[in-house]
PDB file of C-alpha atoms in Angstrom:
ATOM      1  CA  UNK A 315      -6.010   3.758 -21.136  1.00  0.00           C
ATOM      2  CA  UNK A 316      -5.465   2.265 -17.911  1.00  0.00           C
ATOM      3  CA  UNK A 317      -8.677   3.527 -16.213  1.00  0.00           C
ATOM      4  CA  UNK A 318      -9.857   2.090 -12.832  1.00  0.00           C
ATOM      5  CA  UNK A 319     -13.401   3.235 -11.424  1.00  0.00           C
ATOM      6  CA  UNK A 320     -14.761   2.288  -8.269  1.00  0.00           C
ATOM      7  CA  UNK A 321     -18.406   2.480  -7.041  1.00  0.00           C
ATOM      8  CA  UNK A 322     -19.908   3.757  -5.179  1.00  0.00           C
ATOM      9  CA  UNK A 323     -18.089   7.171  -4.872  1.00  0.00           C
ATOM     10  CA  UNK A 324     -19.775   8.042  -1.851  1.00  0.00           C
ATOM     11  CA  UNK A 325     -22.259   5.976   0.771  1.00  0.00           C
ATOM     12  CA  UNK A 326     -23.625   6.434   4.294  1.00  0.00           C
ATOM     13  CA  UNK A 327     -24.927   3.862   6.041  1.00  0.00           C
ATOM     14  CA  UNK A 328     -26.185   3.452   9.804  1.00  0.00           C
ATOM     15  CA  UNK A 329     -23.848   1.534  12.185  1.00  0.00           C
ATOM     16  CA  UNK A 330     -23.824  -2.409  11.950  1.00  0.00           C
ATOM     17  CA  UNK A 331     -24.902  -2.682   8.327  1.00  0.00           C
ATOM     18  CA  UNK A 332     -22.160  -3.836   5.538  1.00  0.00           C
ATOM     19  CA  UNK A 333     -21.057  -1.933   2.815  1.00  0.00           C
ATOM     20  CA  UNK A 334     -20.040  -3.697  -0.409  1.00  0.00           C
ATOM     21  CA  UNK A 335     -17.357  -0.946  -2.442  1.00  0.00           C
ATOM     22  CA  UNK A 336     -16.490  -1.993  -6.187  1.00  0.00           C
ATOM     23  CA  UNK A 337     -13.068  -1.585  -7.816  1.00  0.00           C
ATOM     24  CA  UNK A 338     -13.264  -2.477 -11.709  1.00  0.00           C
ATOM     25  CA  UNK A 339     -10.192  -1.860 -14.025  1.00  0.00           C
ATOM     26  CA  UNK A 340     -11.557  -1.014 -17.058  1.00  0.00           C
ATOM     27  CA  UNK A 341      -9.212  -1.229 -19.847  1.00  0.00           C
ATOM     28  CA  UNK A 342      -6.650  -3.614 -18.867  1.00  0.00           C
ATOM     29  CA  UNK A 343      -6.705  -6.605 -17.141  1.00  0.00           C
ATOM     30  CA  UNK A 344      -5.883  -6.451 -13.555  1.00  0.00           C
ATOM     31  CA  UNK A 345      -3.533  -9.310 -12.595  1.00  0.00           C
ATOM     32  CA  UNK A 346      -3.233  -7.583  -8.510  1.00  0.00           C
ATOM     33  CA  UNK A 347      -5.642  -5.053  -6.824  1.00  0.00           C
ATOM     34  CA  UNK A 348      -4.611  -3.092  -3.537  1.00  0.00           C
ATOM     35  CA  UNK A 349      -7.104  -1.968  -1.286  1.00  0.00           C
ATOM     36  CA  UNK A 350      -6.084   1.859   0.928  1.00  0.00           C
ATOM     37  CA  UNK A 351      -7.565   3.626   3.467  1.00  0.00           C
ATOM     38  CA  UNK A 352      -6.769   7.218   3.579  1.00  0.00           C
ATOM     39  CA  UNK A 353      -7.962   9.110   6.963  1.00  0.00           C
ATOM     40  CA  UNK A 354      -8.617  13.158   6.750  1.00  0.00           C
ATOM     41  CA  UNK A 355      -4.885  14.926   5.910  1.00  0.00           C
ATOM     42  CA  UNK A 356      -3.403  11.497   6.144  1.00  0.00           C
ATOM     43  CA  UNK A 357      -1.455   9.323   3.741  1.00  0.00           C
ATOM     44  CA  UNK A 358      -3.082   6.081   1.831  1.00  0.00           C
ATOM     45  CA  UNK A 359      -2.271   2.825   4.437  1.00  0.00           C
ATOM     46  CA  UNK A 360      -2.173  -0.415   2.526  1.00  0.00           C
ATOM     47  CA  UNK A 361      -4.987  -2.811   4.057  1.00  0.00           C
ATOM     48  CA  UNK A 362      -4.745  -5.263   1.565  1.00  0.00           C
ATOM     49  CA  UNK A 363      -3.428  -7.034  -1.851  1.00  0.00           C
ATOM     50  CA  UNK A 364      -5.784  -9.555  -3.518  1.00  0.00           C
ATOM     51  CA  UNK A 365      -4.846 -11.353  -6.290  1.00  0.00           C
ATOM     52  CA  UNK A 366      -7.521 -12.934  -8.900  1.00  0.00           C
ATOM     53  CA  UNK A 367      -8.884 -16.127  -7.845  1.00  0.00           C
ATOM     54  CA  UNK A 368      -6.517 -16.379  -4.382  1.00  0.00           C
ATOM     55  CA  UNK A 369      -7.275 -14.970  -0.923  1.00  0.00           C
ATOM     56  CA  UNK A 370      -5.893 -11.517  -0.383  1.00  0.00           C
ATOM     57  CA  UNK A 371      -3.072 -10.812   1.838  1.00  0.00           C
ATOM     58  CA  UNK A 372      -4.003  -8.819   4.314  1.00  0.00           C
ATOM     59  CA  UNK A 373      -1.374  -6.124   6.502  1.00  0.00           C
ATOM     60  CA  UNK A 374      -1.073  -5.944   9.997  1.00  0.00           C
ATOM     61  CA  UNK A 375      -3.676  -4.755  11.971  1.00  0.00           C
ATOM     62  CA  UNK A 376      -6.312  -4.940   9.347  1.00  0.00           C
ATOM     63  CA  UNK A 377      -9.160  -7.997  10.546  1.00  0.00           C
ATOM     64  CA  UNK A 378      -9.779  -9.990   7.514  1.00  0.00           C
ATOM     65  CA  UNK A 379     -12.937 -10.942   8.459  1.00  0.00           C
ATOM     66  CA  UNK A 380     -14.328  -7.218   8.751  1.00  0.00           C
ATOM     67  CA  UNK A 381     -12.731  -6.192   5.422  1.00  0.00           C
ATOM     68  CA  UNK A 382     -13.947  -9.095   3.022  1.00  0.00           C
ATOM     69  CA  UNK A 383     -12.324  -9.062  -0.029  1.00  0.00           C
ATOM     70  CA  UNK A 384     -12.976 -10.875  -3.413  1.00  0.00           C
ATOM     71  CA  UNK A 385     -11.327 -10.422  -6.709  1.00  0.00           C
ATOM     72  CA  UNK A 386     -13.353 -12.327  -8.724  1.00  0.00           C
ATOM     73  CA  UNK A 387     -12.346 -11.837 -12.169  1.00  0.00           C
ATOM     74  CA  UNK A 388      -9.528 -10.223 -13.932  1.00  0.00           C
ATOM     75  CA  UNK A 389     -11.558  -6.746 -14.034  1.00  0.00           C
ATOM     76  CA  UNK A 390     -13.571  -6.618 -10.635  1.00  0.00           C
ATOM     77  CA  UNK A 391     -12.304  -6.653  -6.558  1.00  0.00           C
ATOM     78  CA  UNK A 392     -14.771  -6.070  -4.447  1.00  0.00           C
ATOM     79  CA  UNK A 393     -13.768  -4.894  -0.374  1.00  0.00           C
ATOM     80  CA  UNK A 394     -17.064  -5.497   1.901  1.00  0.00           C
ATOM     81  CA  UNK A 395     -16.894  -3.715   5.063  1.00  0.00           C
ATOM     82  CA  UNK A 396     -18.714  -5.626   7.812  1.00  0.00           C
ATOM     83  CA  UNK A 397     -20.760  -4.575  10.400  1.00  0.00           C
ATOM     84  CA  UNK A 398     -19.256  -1.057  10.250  1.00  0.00           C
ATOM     85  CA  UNK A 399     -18.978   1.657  13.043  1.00  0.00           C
ATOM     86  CA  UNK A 400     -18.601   5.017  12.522  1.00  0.00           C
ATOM     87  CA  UNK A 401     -14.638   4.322  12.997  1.00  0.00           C
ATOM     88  CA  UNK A 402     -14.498   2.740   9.563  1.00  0.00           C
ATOM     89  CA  UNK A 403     -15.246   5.993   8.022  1.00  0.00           C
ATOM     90  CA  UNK A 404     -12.786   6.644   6.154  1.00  0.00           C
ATOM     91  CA  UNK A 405     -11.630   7.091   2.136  1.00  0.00           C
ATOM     92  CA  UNK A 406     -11.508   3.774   0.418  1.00  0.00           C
ATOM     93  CA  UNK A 407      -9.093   3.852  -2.848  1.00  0.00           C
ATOM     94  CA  UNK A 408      -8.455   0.751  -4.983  1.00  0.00           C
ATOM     95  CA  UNK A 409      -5.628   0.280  -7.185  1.00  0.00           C
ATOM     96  CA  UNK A 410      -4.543  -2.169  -9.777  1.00  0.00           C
ATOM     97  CA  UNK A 411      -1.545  -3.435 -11.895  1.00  0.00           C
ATOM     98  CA  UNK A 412      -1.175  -5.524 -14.574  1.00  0.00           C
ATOM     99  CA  UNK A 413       2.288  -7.160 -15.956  1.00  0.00           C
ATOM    100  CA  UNK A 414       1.888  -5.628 -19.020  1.00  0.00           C
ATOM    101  CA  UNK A 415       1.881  -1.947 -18.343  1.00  0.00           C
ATOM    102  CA  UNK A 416       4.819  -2.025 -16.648  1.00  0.00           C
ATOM    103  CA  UNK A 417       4.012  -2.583 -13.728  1.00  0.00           C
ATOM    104  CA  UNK A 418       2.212   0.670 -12.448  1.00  0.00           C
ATOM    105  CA  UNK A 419      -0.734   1.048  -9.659  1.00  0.00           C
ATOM    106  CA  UNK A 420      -3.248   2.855 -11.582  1.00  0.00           C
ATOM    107  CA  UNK A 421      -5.888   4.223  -9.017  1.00  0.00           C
ATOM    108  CA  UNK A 422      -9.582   4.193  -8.766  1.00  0.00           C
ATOM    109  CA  UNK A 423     -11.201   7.859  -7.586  1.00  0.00           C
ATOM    110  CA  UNK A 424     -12.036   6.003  -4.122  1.00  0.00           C
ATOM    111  CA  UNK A 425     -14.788   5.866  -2.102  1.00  0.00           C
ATOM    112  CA  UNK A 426     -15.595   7.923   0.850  1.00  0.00           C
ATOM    113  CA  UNK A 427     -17.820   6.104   3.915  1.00  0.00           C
ATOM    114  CA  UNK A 428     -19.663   7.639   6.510  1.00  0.00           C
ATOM    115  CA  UNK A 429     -20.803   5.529   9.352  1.00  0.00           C
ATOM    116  CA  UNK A 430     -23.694   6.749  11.437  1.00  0.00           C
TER     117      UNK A 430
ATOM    118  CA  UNK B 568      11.917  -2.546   5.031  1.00  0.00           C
ATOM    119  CA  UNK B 569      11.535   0.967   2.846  1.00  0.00           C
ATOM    120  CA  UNK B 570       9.821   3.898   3.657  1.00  0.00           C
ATOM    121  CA  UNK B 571       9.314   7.013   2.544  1.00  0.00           C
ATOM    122  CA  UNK B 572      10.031  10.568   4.165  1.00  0.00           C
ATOM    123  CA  UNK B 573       8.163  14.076   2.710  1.00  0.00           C
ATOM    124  CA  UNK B 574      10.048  16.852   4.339  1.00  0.00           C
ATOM    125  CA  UNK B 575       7.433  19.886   5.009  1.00  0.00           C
ATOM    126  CA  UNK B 576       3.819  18.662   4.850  1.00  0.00           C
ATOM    127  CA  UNK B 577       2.455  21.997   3.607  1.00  0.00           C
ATOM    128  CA  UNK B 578       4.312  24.105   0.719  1.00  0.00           C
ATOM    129  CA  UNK B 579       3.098  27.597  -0.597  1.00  0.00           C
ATOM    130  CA  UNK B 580       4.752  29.071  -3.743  1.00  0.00           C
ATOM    131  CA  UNK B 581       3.890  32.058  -5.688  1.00  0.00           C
ATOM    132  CA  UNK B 582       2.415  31.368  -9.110  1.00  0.00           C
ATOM    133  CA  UNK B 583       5.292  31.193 -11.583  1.00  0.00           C
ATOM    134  CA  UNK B 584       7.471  30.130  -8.607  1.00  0.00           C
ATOM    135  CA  UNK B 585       9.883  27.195  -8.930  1.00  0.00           C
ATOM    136  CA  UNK B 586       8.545  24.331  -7.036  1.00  0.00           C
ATOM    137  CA  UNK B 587      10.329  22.059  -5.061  1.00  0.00           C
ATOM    138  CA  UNK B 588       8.512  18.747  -3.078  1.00  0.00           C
ATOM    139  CA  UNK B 589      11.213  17.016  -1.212  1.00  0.00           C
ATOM    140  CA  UNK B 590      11.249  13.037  -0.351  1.00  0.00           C
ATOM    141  CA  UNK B 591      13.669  10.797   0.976  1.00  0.00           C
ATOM    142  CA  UNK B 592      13.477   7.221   1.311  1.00  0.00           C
ATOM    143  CA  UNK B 593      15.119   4.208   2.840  1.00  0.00           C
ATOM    144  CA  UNK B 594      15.667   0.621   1.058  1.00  0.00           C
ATOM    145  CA  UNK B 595      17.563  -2.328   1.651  1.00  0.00           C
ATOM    146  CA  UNK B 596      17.907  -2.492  -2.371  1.00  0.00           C
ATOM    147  CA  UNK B 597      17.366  -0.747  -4.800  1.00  0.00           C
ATOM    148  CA  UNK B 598      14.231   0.670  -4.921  1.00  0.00           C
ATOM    149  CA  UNK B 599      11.435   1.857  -7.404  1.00  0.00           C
ATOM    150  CA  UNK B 600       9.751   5.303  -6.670  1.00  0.00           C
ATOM    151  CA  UNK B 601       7.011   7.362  -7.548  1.00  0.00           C
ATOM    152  CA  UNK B 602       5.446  10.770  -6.993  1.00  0.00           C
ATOM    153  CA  UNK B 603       1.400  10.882  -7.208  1.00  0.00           C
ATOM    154  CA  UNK B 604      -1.189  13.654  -6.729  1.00  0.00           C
ATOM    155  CA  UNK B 605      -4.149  13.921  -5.386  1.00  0.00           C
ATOM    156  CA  UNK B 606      -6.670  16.715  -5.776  1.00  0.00           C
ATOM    157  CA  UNK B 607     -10.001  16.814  -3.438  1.00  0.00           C
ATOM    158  CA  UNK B 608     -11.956  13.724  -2.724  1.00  0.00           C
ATOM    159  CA  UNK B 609     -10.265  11.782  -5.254  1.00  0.00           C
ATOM    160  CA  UNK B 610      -7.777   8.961  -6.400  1.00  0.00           C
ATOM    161  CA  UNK B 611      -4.376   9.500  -7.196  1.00  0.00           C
ATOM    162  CA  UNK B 612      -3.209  10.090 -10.809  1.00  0.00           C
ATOM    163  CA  UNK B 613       0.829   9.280 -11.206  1.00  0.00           C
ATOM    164  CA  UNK B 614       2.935  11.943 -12.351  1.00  0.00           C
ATOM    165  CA  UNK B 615       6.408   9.899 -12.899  1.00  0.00           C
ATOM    166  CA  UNK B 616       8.874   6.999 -11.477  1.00  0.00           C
ATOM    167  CA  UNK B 617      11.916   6.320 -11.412  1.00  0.00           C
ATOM    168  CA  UNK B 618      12.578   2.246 -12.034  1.00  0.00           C
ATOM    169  CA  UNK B 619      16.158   2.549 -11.864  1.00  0.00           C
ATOM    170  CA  UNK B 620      17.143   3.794 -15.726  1.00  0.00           C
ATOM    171  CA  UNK B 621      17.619   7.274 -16.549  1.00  0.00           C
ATOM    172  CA  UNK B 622      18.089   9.132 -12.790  1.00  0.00           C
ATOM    173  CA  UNK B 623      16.423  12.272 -14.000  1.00  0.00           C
ATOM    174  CA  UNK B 624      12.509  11.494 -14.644  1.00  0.00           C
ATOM    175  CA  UNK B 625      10.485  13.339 -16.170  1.00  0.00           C
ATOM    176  CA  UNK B 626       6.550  13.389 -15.899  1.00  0.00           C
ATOM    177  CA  UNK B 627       3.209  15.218 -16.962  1.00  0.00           C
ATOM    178  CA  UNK B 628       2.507  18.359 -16.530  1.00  0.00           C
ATOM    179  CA  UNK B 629       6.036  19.879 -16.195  1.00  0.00           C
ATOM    180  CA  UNK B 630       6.794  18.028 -13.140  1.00  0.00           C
ATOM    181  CA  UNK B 631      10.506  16.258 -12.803  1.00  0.00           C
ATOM    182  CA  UNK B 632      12.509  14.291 -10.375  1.00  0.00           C
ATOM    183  CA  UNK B 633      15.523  13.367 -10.029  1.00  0.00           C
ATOM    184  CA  UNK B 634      17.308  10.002  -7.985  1.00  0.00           C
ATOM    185  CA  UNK B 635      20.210  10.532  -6.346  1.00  0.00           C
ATOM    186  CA  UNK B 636      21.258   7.288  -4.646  1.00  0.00           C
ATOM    187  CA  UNK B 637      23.954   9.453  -2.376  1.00  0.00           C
ATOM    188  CA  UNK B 638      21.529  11.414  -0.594  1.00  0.00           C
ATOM    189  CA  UNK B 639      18.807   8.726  -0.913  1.00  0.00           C
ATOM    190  CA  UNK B 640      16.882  11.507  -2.414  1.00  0.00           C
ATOM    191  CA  UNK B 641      13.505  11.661  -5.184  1.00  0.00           C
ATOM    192  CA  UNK B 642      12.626  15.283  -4.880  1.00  0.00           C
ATOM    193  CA  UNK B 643      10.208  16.778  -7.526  1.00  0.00           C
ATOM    194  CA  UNK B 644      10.330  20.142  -9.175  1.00  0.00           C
ATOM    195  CA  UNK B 645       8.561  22.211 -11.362  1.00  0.00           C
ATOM    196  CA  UNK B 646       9.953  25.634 -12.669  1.00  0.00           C
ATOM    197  CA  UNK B 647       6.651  26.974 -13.009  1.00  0.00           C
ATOM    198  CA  UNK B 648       4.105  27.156 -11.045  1.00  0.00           C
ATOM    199  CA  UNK B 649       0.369  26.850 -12.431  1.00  0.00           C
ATOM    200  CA  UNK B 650      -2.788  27.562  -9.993  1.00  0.00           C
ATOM    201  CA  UNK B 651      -3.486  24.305 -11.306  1.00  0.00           C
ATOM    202  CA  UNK B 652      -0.995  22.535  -9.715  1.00  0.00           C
ATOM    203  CA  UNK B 653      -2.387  23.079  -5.969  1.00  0.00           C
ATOM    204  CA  UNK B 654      -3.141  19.494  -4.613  1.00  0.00           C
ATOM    205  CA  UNK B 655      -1.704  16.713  -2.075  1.00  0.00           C
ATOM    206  CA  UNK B 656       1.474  14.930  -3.522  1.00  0.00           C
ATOM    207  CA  UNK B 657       2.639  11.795  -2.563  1.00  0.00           C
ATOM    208  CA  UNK B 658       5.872  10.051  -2.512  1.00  0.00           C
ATOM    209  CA  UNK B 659       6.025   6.116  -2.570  1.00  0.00           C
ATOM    210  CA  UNK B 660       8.761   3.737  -2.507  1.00  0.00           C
ATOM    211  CA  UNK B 661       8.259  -0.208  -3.962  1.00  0.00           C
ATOM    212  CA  UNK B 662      10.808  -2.978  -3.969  1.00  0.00           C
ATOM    213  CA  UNK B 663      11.306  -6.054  -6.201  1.00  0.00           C
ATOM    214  CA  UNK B 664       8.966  -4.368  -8.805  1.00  0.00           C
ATOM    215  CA  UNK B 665       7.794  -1.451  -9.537  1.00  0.00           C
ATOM    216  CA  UNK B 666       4.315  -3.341  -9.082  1.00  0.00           C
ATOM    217  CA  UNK B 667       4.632  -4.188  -5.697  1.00  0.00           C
ATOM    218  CA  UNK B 668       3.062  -2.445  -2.517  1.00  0.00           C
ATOM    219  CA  UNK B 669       3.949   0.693  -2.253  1.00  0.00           C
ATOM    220  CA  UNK B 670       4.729   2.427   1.211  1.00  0.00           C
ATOM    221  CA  UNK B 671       3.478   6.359   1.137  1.00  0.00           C
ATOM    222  CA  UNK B 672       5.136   8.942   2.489  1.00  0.00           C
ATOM    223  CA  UNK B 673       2.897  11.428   4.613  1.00  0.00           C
ATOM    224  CA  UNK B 674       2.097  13.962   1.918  1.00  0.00           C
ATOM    225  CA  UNK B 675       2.909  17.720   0.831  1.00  0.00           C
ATOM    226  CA  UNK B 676       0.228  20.008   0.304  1.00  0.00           C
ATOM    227  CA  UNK B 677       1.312  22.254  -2.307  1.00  0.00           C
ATOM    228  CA  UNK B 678      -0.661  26.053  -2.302  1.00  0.00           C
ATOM    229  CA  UNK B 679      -0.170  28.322  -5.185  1.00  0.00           C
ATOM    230  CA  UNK B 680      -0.474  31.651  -4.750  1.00  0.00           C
ATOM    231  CA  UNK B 681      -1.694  34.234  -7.185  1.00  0.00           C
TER     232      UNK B 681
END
């Protein structure tokens, strides 16, 4: 149980297009999703923590209108990257919780974006 | 605000070895932490936390901690080490639940030797 995917697991796109990445919990409803960016040998940064049917909340430093995100149902997040450069390439990993499994961030396998 | 400190970001142990991931965090209250790893190009699977019952925790695959409020201290240990167990291990810290954002530390890589 407890199984998040994400998808796609790996895109490249040329620079200026958008990327839509997928985060689905599987099992379990997902009451919060959190959306990470890992960089090469680095650790996961939080960029942002949607909620279903509410606007995320995004960190500082992270520009809510080039990371779109939309958790539209209990089961699906979606983060769009807009109009991305090759310095958005990076590892995108989703997590989610849900009040009834005490609580835990279960992680998706992330998705890695090249920018061209 | 918490955060998380990994002392030594690479770690090399025989095979059979004890090992022994250090992290030390800072909180304003009491906190809720967790150890993860991550092997190549993929998510992170969680190998225990500590929510602030029974101060030694332990996890899958062998793997322990231990919280020791004193030293501010969640380091994880294995007494044996597997080939299997060479990946990237993360430390994170939450506070007002264990469900809330969690801050990383910067990571151990753990080698095993044969």
């Amino acid at each position: 149980g407890a199984v998040v995917s994400q998808h796609p697991s790996r895109v490249i796109c040329k620079s200026g297009t958008s990327v839509k990445i997928e985060c689905r919990s599987l099992d379990f409803q997902a009451t919060t999703m959190f959306w990470y960016r890992q960089f090469p040998k680095q650790s996961l940064m939080l960029m942002a923590t949607s909620n279903e049917g509410s606007k995320a909340t995004y960190e500082q430093g992270v520009e809510k209108d080039k990371f779109l995100i939309n958790h539209a149902s209990l089961t699906l997040s979606t983060l769009t990257v807009t109009s991305a450069h090759p310095e958005d390439s990076s590892f995108y990993i989703c997590s989610a919780i849900t009040r009834g499994r005490g609580d835990t961030q279960y992680f998706g396998p992330g998705t890695r974006l090249t920018v061209l | 605000a918490q955060s998380v400190t990994q002392l030594g970001s690479h770690v090399s142990v025989s095979e059979g070895a004890l090992v022994l991931l250090r992290c030390n965090y800072s909180s304003s209250v009491p906190p809720y932490l967790f150890w993860y790893v991550q092997y190549p190009n993929q998510g992170l699977q969680l190998l225990l936390k500590y929510t602030s019952a029974a101060t030694l925790v332990k996890g899958i695959n062998g793997f322990e901690a231990e919280f020791k409020k004193s030293e501010t201290s969640f380091h994880l240990t294995k007494p044996s080490a597997h080939m299997s167990d060479a990946a990237e291990y993360f430390c994170a810290v939450s506070i007002g639940t264990s469900g809330s954002r969690l801050t990383f530390g910067e990571g151990t890589q753990l080698t095993v030797n044969p």
